[in-house]
CSV table of C-alpha atoms and ligand atoms in Angstrom, one decimal:
chain,number,residue,atom,x,y,z
A,1,UNK,CA,8.1,-14.4,-14.1
A,2,UNK,CA,4.4,-14.9,-13.9
A,3,UNK,CA,2.9,-17.5,-11.6
A,4,UNK,CA,-0.7,-18.7,-11.5
A,5,UNK,CA,-1.7,-19.3,-7.8
A,6,UNK,CA,-4.6,-21.5,-6.7
A,7,UNK,CA,-5.9,-21.5,-3.1
A,8,UNK,CA,-8.8,-23.6,-1.8
A,9,UNK,CA,-7.7,-24.7,1.7
A,10,UNK,CA,-10.8,-23.5,3.6
A,11,UNK,CA,-14.1,-22.0,2.3
A,12,UNK,CA,-12.6,-19.8,-0.4
A,13,UNK,CA,-11.9,-20.5,-4.0
A,14,UNK,CA,-9.2,-18.2,-5.1
A,15,UNK,CA,-7.0,-17.8,-8.2
A,16,UNK,CA,-4.4,-15.1,-8.9
A,17,UNK,CA,-1.6,-14.3,-11.4
A,18,UNK,CA,1.4,-12.6,-9.8
A,19,UNK,CA,4.5,-11.3,-11.5
A,20,UNK,CA,7.9,-11.7,-9.8
A,21,UNK,CA,6.3,-12.5,-6.4
A,22,UNK,CA,5.1,-8.9,-6.0
A,23,UNK,CA,2.9,-7.5,-8.8
A,24,UNK,CA,-0.7,-8.8,-8.7
A,25,UNK,CA,-2.0,-8.9,-12.3
A,26,UNK,CA,-5.3,-10.4,-11.3
A,27,UNK,CA,-6.8,-11.9,-8.1
A,28,UNK,CA,-10.3,-13.3,-7.9
A,29,UNK,CA,-11.8,-14.8,-4.7
A,30,UNK,CA,-15.1,-16.5,-4.4
A,31,UNK,CA,-16.0,-16.6,-0.7
A,32,UNK,CA,-18.6,-18.6,1.0
A,33,UNK,CA,-18.5,-16.3,4.1
A,34,UNK,CA,-22.1,-15.3,3.9
A,35,UNK,CA,-23.3,-18.9,3.3
A,36,UNK,CA,-21.5,-20.0,6.5
A,37,UNK,CA,-22.3,-17.0,8.5
A,38,UNK,CA,-25.6,-18.5,9.5
A,39,UNK,CA,-24.2,-21.9,10.6
A,40,UNK,CA,-21.4,-20.2,12.7
A,41,UNK,CA,-18.6,-22.0,10.9
A,42,UNK,CA,-17.5,-23.9,7.8
A,43,UNK,CA,-19.1,-27.2,7.0
A,44,UNK,CA,-16.3,-29.1,5.2
A,45,UNK,CA,-18.3,-31.2,2.7
A,46,UNK,CA,-20.5,-28.3,1.9
A,47,UNK,CA,-17.4,-26.1,1.2
A,48,UNK,CA,-15.8,-28.6,-1.1
A,49,UNK,CA,-19.1,-29.0,-3.1
A,50,UNK,CA,-19.4,-25.3,-3.7
A,51,UNK,CA,-15.7,-25.0,-4.5
A,52,UNK,CA,-16.1,-27.7,-7.2
A,53,UNK,CA,-18.8,-25.7,-8.9
A,54,UNK,CA,-16.9,-22.3,-8.9
A,55,UNK,CA,-13.3,-23.4,-9.5
A,56,UNK,CA,-13.4,-23.1,-13.3
A,57,UNK,CA,-15.5,-19.8,-13.4
A,58,UNK,CA,-13.0,-18.3,-10.9
A,59,UNK,CA,-10.0,-19.4,-13.0
A,60,UNK,CA,-11.5,-17.9,-16.2
A,61,UNK,CA,-12.4,-14.7,-14.4
A,62,UNK,CA,-8.9,-14.4,-13.1
A,63,UNK,CA,-7.2,-15.0,-16.5
A,64,UNK,CA,-9.5,-12.4,-18.0
A,65,UNK,CA,-8.9,-9.9,-15.3
A,66,UNK,CA,-5.1,-10.4,-15.5
A,67,UNK,CA,-5.4,-10.3,-19.3
A,68,UNK,CA,-2.9,-13.2,-19.7
A,69,UNK,CA,-3.0,-16.3,-21.7
A,70,UNK,CA,-1.7,-19.7,-20.5
A,71,UNK,CA,1.4,-19.2,-22.8
A,72,UNK,CA,2.6,-16.3,-20.7
A,73,UNK,CA,2.4,-18.2,-17.4
A,74,UNK,CA,5.7,-19.7,-16.2
A,75,UNK,CA,4.5,-22.0,-13.4
A,76,UNK,CA,1.5,-23.0,-11.3
A,77,UNK,CA,1.5,-22.8,-7.5
A,78,UNK,CA,-1.2,-24.4,-5.4
A,79,UNK,CA,-1.9,-24.8,-1.7
A,80,UNK,CA,-1.0,-28.4,-0.9
A,81,UNK,CA,-2.1,-28.1,2.7
A,82,UNK,CA,-2.8,-27.8,5.6
A,83,UNK,CA,-6.6,-27.3,5.4
A,84,UNK,CA,-9.8,-29.2,4.7
A,85,UNK,CA,-8.9,-32.2,2.6
A,86,UNK,CA,-11.9,-32.1,0.2
A,87,UNK,CA,-11.3,-28.4,-0.4
A,88,UNK,CA,-7.6,-28.9,-0.9
A,89,UNK,CA,-8.3,-31.6,-3.4
A,90,UNK,CA,-10.4,-29.3,-5.6
A,91,UNK,CA,-7.5,-26.9,-5.9
A,92,UNK,CA,-4.7,-29.4,-6.2
A,93,UNK,CA,-6.5,-31.6,-8.8
A,94,UNK,CA,-7.3,-28.5,-10.9
A,95,UNK,CA,-3.6,-27.4,-10.6
A,96,UNK,CA,-2.3,-30.8,-11.6
A,97,UNK,CA,-4.6,-31.0,-14.7
A,98,UNK,CA,-3.7,-27.5,-15.8
A,99,UNK,CA,0.0,-28.1,-15.3
A,100,UNK,CA,-0.3,-31.3,-17.4
A,101,UNK,CA,-2.3,-29.8,-20.3
A,102,UNK,CA,-0.5,-26.5,-20.4
A,103,UNK,CA,2.9,-28.1,-19.8
A,104,UNK,CA,3.9,-26.0,-16.8
A,105,UNK,CA,6.0,-26.7,-13.7
A,106,UNK,CA,3.8,-27.3,-10.6
A,107,UNK,CA,4.7,-26.1,-7.1
A,108,UNK,CA,2.9,-27.4,-4.0
A,109,UNK,CA,2.9,-24.5,-1.4
A,110,UNK,CA,2.3,-24.7,2.3
A,111,UNK,CA,-0.7,-22.5,3.1
A,112,UNK,CA,1.1,-20.6,5.8
A,113,UNK,CA,4.2,-20.0,3.7
A,114,UNK,CA,1.7,-18.1,1.5
A,115,UNK,CA,0.7,-15.9,4.4
A,116,UNK,CA,4.4,-15.3,5.2
A,117,UNK,CA,4.9,-14.1,1.6
A,118,UNK,CA,1.8,-11.8,1.6
A,119,UNK,CA,3.7,-8.7,2.8
A,120,UNK,CA,5.6,-8.7,-0.5
A,121,UNK,CA,2.5,-8.1,-2.6
A,122,UNK,CA,2.3,-4.6,-3.9
A,123,UNK,CA,-0.9,-2.5,-4.1
A,124,UNK,CA,-2.8,-2.5,-7.4
A,125,UNK,CA,-1.5,-0.3,-10.2
A,126,UNK,CA,-2.4,3.3,-9.7
A,127,UNK,CA,-2.1,3.2,-5.9
A,128,UNK,CA,0.9,4.7,-4.3
A,129,UNK,CA,3.7,2.4,-3.1
A,130,UNK,CA,6.8,4.1,-2.0
A,131,UNK,CA,8.2,1.7,0.5
A,132,UNK,CA,11.2,-0.5,-0.3
A,133,UNK,CA,10.6,-4.3,-0.4
A,134,UNK,CA,11.1,-6.0,3.0
A,135,UNK,CA,14.5,-7.2,4.1
A,136,UNK,CA,15.5,-10.0,6.4
A,137,UNK,CA,15.9,-10.9,9.3
A,138,UNK,CA,12.1,-10.6,9.9
A,139,UNK,CA,10.0,-11.4,12.9
A,140,UNK,CA,6.7,-12.6,11.5
A,141,UNK,CA,3.5,-13.1,13.5
A,142,UNK,CA,1.3,-15.3,11.5
A,143,UNK,CA,-2.2,-15.3,13.0
A,144,UNK,CA,-5.3,-16.8,11.4
A,145,UNK,CA,-8.3,-19.1,12.2
A,146,UNK,CA,-6.1,-22.1,12.1
A,147,UNK,CA,-2.7,-21.1,13.6
A,148,UNK,CA,-0.8,-18.5,15.6
A,149,UNK,CA,2.9,-18.7,15.0
A,150,UNK,CA,5.9,-16.5,15.6
A,151,UNK,CA,8.7,-16.9,13.1
A,152,UNK,CA,12.3,-15.6,13.0
A,153,UNK,CA,12.9,-15.6,9.3
A,154,UNK,CA,16.3,-15.4,7.6
A,155,UNK,CA,15.0,-15.7,4.1
A,156,UNK,CA,11.7,-16.7,2.4
A,157,UNK,CA,12.5,-20.4,2.8
A,158,UNK,CA,14.6,-20.4,6.0
A,159,UNK,CA,13.3,-19.7,9.4
A,160,UNK,CA,12.9,-20.8,13.0
A,161,UNK,CA,9.6,-21.2,14.8
A,162,UNK,CA,10.0,-19.2,18.0
A,163,UNK,CA,6.5,-19.9,19.4
A,164,UNK,CA,3.1,-21.1,18.5
A,165,UNK,CA,-0.3,-21.7,20.2
A,166,UNK,CA,-0.8,-24.4,22.7
A,167,UNK,CA,-4.6,-24.5,22.2
A,168,UNK,CA,-6.8,-22.2,20.1
A,169,UNK,CA,-5.6,-20.0,17.3
A,170,UNK,CA,-6.0,-16.2,17.7
A,171,UNK,CA,-8.7,-16.2,15.0
A,172,UNK,CA,-10.5,-19.0,16.8
A,173,UNK,CA,-10.5,-16.9,20.0
A,174,UNK,CA,-12.2,-14.2,18.0
A,175,UNK,CA,-14.6,-16.6,16.3
A,176,UNK,CA,-15.6,-18.5,19.6
A,177,UNK,CA,-15.9,-15.2,21.5
A,178,UNK,CA,-18.1,-13.8,18.8
A,179,UNK,CA,-20.3,-16.8,18.9
A,180,UNK,CA,-20.7,-16.5,22.8
A,181,UNK,CA,-21.6,-12.9,22.3
A,182,UNK,CA,-24.2,-13.8,19.6
A,183,UNK,CA,-22.2,-12.1,16.9
A,184,UNK,CA,-21.9,-13.5,13.3
A,185,UNK,CA,-19.0,-15.5,11.9
A,186,UNK,CA,-16.2,-14.7,11.1
A,187,UNK,CA,-15.7,-13.4,14.7
A,188,UNK,CA,-12.7,-11.1,14.1
A,189,UNK,CA,-14.5,-8.4,12.1
A,190,UNK,CA,-17.7,-8.9,14.2
A,191,UNK,CA,-15.9,-8.3,17.5
A,192,UNK,CA,-13.9,-5.3,16.1
A,193,UNK,CA,-17.2,-3.7,14.9
A,194,UNK,CA,-19.0,-4.4,18.2
A,195,UNK,CA,-16.0,-3.0,20.2
A,196,UNK,CA,-16.5,0.4,18.5
A,197,UNK,CA,-15.4,3.1,21.0
A,198,UNK,CA,-15.8,0.7,24.0
A,199,UNK,CA,-13.5,0.8,27.0
A,200,UNK,CA,-10.5,-1.5,26.5
A,201,UNK,CA,-10.0,-2.2,30.2
A,202,UNK,CA,-13.7,-2.2,31.4
A,203,UNK,CA,-13.4,-5.9,32.1
A,204,UNK,CA,-10.4,-7.8,33.4
A,205,UNK,CA,-9.1,-10.7,31.3
A,206,UNK,CA,-6.1,-12.7,32.3
A,207,UNK,CA,-2.7,-12.3,30.7
A,208,UNK,CA,-2.1,-15.8,29.2
A,209,UNK,CA,1.3,-17.6,30.0
A,210,UNK,CA,2.5,-14.4,31.7
A,211,UNK,CA,5.1,-16.2,33.9
A,212,UNK,CA,6.0,-18.7,31.2
A,213,UNK,CA,9.4,-17.9,29.6
A,214,UNK,CA,8.4,-19.4,26.2
A,215,UNK,CA,7.1,-17.4,23.3
A,216,UNK,CA,4.1,-19.6,23.0
A,217,UNK,CA,0.5,-18.4,22.9
A,218,UNK,CA,-2.6,-19.7,24.7
A,219,UNK,CA,-6.1,-18.4,24.1
A,220,UNK,CA,-8.3,-20.9,25.8
A,221,UNK,CA,-8.1,-19.1,29.2
A,222,UNK,CA,-9.4,-15.9,27.6
A,223,UNK,CA,-12.3,-17.8,26.0
A,224,UNK,CA,-13.2,-19.4,29.4
A,225,UNK,CA,-13.0,-16.0,31.1
A,226,UNK,CA,-15.4,-14.6,28.6
A,227,UNK,CA,-17.8,-17.5,29.3
A,228,UNK,CA,-17.7,-16.9,33.0
A,229,UNK,CA,-18.1,-13.2,32.6
A,230,UNK,CA,-21.3,-13.7,30.5
A,231,UNK,CA,-22.5,-16.3,33.0
A,232,UNK,CA,-21.9,-13.9,36.0
A,233,UNK,CA,-23.8,-11.1,34.2
A,234,UNK,CA,-26.7,-13.5,34.4
A,235,UNK,CA,-28.4,-12.7,31.1
A,236,UNK,CA,-28.3,-14.0,27.5
A,237,UNK,CA,-26.1,-12.0,25.1
A,238,UNK,CA,-29.2,-10.6,23.4
A,239,UNK,CA,-30.1,-8.8,26.6
A,240,UNK,CA,-26.8,-7.1,27.2
A,241,UNK,CA,-27.0,-3.3,27.2
A,242,UNK,CA,-25.3,-1.5,24.3
A,243,UNK,CA,-22.6,-0.3,26.7
A,244,UNK,CA,-22.0,-3.7,28.2
A,245,UNK,CA,-21.7,-5.3,24.7
A,246,UNK,CA,-19.2,-2.8,23.4
A,247,UNK,CA,-17.1,-2.8,26.6
A,248,UNK,CA,-17.0,-6.6,26.7
A,249,UNK,CA,-16.0,-6.8,23.0
A,250,UNK,CA,-13.4,-4.0,23.4
A,251,UNK,CA,-11.8,-5.6,26.5
A,252,UNK,CA,-11.8,-9.1,24.9
A,253,UNK,CA,-10.2,-7.7,21.7
A,254,UNK,CA,-7.6,-5.8,23.8
A,255,UNK,CA,-6.7,-9.0,25.8
A,256,UNK,CA,-6.1,-11.0,22.6
A,257,UNK,CA,-4.0,-8.3,21.0
A,258,UNK,CA,-2.1,-7.6,24.2
A,259,UNK,CA,-1.1,-11.3,24.4
A,260,UNK,CA,0.1,-11.2,20.7
A,261,UNK,CA,2.0,-7.9,21.3
A,262,UNK,CA,3.6,-9.2,24.5
A,263,UNK,CA,5.1,-12.2,22.6
A,264,UNK,CA,6.5,-9.9,19.9
A,265,UNK,CA,8.1,-7.6,22.5
A,266,UNK,CA,9.7,-10.6,24.2
A,267,UNK,CA,11.0,-11.9,20.9
A,268,UNK,CA,12.5,-8.6,19.9
A,269,UNK,CA,14.4,-8.4,23.3
A,270,UNK,CA,15.9,-11.8,22.6
A,271,UNK,CA,16.7,-11.1,18.9
A,272,UNK,CA,18.0,-7.5,18.6
A,273,UNK,CA,19.2,-8.3,15.0
A,274,UNK,CA,15.6,-8.2,13.8
A,275,UNK,CA,15.1,-5.5,11.1
A,276,UNK,CA,11.3,-5.8,10.5
A,277,UNK,CA,8.1,-7.1,12.2
A,278,UNK,CA,5.4,-8.4,9.9
A,279,UNK,CA,1.9,-9.4,10.9
A,280,UNK,CA,0.1,-11.7,8.4
A,281,UNK,CA,-3.0,-13.9,8.3
A,282,UNK,CA,-6.7,-13.1,8.9
A,283,UNK,CA,-6.1,-11.5,12.3
A,284,UNK,CA,-3.6,-9.1,10.9
A,285,UNK,CA,-6.6,-7.3,9.4
A,286,UNK,CA,-7.4,-6.1,12.9
A,287,UNK,CA,-7.1,-2.4,13.2
A,288,UNK,CA,-6.7,-2.3,16.9
A,289,UNK,CA,-3.8,-4.9,16.7
A,290,UNK,CA,-2.1,-2.8,14.1
A,291,UNK,CA,-2.3,0.5,16.0
A,292,UNK,CA,-1.5,-1.0,19.4
A,293,UNK,CA,1.5,-2.9,18.0
A,294,UNK,CA,2.7,0.3,16.2
A,295,UNK,CA,2.4,2.3,19.4
A,296,UNK,CA,4.2,-0.4,21.4
A,297,UNK,CA,7.2,-0.5,18.9
A,298,UNK,CA,7.6,3.3,18.5
A,299,UNK,CA,7.2,4.1,22.3
A,300,UNK,CA,10.2,1.8,23.1
A,301,UNK,CA,13.6,3.4,22.1
A,302,UNK,CA,15.0,-0.2,21.4
A,303,UNK,CA,12.3,-1.0,18.9
A,304,UNK,CA,11.4,2.4,17.5
A,305,UNK,CA,13.6,1.9,14.4
A,306,UNK,CA,11.9,-1.4,13.4
A,307,UNK,CA,9.8,-1.4,10.3
A,308,UNK,CA,6.3,-2.7,10.9
A,309,UNK,CA,4.3,-4.2,8.0
A,310,UNK,CA,1.1,-6.0,7.2
A,311,UNK,CA,-0.3,-7.0,3.8
A,312,UNK,CA,-1.2,-3.9,1.7
A,313,UNK,CA,-4.8,-5.0,1.3
A,314,UNK,CA,-7.3,-6.7,3.7
A,315,UNK,CA,-7.9,-9.2,0.8
A,316,UNK,CA,-4.2,-10.3,1.2
A,317,UNK,CA,-4.6,-10.7,5.0
A,318,UNK,CA,-7.4,-13.3,4.7
A,319,UNK,CA,-7.0,-16.4,2.5
A,320,UNK,CA,-6.2,-15.5,-1.1
A,321,UNK,CA,-4.3,-17.0,-4.1
A,322,UNK,CA,-1.9,-14.0,-4.7
A,323,UNK,CA,0.1,-15.0,-1.6
A,324,UNK,CA,0.3,-18.6,-2.9
A,325,UNK,CA,1.6,-17.4,-6.3
A,326,UNK,CA,4.1,-15.2,-4.4
A,327,UNK,CA,5.3,-18.1,-2.3
A,328,UNK,CA,5.6,-20.2,-5.4
A,329,UNK,CA,7.8,-17.6,-7.0
A,330,UNK,CA,10.1,-17.3,-3.9
A,331,UNK,CA,10.3,-21.1,-3.8
A,332,UNK,CA,11.4,-21.2,-7.4
A,333,UNK,CA,14.0,-18.6,-6.6
A,334,UNK,CA,15.4,-20.2,-3.5
A,335,UNK,CA,14.8,-23.9,-4.0
A,336,UNK,CA,14.4,-24.4,-7.7
A,337,UNK,CA,14.6,-28.2,-7.3
A,338,UNK,CA,11.4,-28.1,-5.3
A,339,UNK,CA,9.4,-27.7,-8.5
A,340,UNK,CA,10.6,-31.0,-9.9
A,341,UNK,CA,9.4,-32.9,-6.7
A,342,UNK,CA,5.9,-34.4,-6.7
A,343,UNK,CA,3.8,-33.6,-3.6
A,344,UNK,CA,0.9,-35.0,-1.8
A,345,UNK,CA,-2.2,-33.1,-0.8
A,346,UNK,CA,-2.4,-33.2,3.0
A,347,UNK,CA,-4.8,-31.9,5.6
A,348,UNK,CA,-1.9,-31.3,8.0
A,349,UNK,CA,1.7,-30.4,7.2
A,350,UNK,CA,4.3,-28.8,9.5
A,351,UNK,CA,5.8,-25.6,8.1
A,352,UNK,CA,9.0,-26.3,10.2
A,353,UNK,CA,9.9,-29.0,7.7
A,354,UNK,CA,9.6,-26.5,4.9
A,355,UNK,CA,11.5,-23.6,6.5
A,356,UNK,CA,14.2,-25.6,8.4
A,357,UNK,CA,17.6,-24.0,8.1
A,358,UNK,CA,20.0,-26.4,6.3
B,1,KG4,O1,-6.1,-16.3,7.3
B,1,KG4,P1,-7.6,-16.6,7.3
B,1,KG4,O2,-8.5,-15.9,6.3
B,1,KG4,O3,-7.9,-18.1,7.2
B,1,KG4,C1,-7.2,-19.1,7.9
B,1,KG4,O4,-6.2,-19.5,7.3
B,1,KG4,O5,-7.7,-19.5,9.0
B,1,KG4,O6,-8.1,-16.2,8.8
B,1,KG4,C2,-9.4,-16.2,9.2
B,1,KG4,C3,-9.5,-15.7,10.6
B,1,KG4,C4,-10.9,-15.9,11.2
B,1,KG4,O7,-10.7,-16.5,12.5
B,1,KG4,C5,-11.3,-14.4,11.4
B,1,KG4,O8,-12.2,-14.2,12.6
B,1,KG4,C6,-10.0,-13.7,11.6
B,1,KG4,O9,-9.1,-14.3,10.7
B,1,KG4,N1,-10.2,-12.3,11.2
B,1,KG4,C7,-10.0,-11.3,12.0
B,1,KG4,C8,-10.3,-10.1,11.3
B,1,KG4,N2,-10.6,-10.4,10.0
B,1,KG4,C9,-10.5,-11.8,10.0
B,1,KG4,N3,-9.6,-11.3,13.3
B,1,KG4,C10,-9.6,-10.1,13.9
B,1,KG4,N4,-9.9,-8.9,13.3
B,1,KG4,C11,-10.2,-8.8,12.0
B,1,KG4,N5,-10.5,-7.7,11.4
B,2,ZN,ZN1,-5.0,-18.7,6.0
């Protein structure tokens, strides 16, 4: 079953065709990352205007790349929210028009459900993929610029939110930290690059919510510590020595990742039935997070058997339409009646209402 996915929730315009929720026939993303790099963040009206002009070229490029005609597409899945309203409207309006003129079912997908589905996407043809498909129950850490959530998932459409952030998202902690260090947006890749071979414990950052028994996250304290550290060094970021810069970036990256890993370890202790741990969303692209989490799991005899996965390509960690098409497919499989329901395009929607166990 082939699903056309459309994603425009932030600054990207993305279209993909995915077969059976796993095989990507074509995925095209037009990103405004460089455009917004100079302004240090996304300007919503500006993003929507640009998305309006590239929506149809991206759609055509994707259909050509996937080599499919509208006749062979079974349904259209589109991000209905959360996100920037103007941007979301570009995608959902396009999807509504296509569904009408092509006569296809239309599925409104929660953006984060897309991220949760991204670990099912297989590498492009020709690249090795020998691993079996994931199996539930799965602990999924979903970390991006807009959210940081820890889910215990029993199926694609059933799960419990174990914890989420009380303030900034993990990606925001990277973005704001990078901005304080005078590094370009998006901050995650900038900080990872600046960290290089820096010392991970050269500077002391607090362990957020250490005494708190919940599985929630908090990143604002780390951000404040970085601000104080830079203030105490008494010079602007441009005057930091190369060693200072890489050690600060490495210590800050370590502190963010340690907090994420700490929550995963606690969740695994409380839920020994968990078979796999998945990390998804923009921050799951972080190499240090991947290796530190892998080491944490394998060095503990209680968790060494757990399968750790992240999306097979960096392009599926950050916002993309293939994950939306995959989520649309799984929705069709598990809740076929969803496709007959109309949906509204909304800037904020709670995923708990979508995944609630019935
Ligand atoms: O999932 P995503 O593309 O968009 C949202 O839904 O927010 O995530 C974007 C976030 C940004 O905050 C960016 O700094 C972060 O993901 N990010 C990273 C890395 N690549 C992107 N954070 C840490 N390390 C990375 N390599
Ligand atoms: Zn996202």
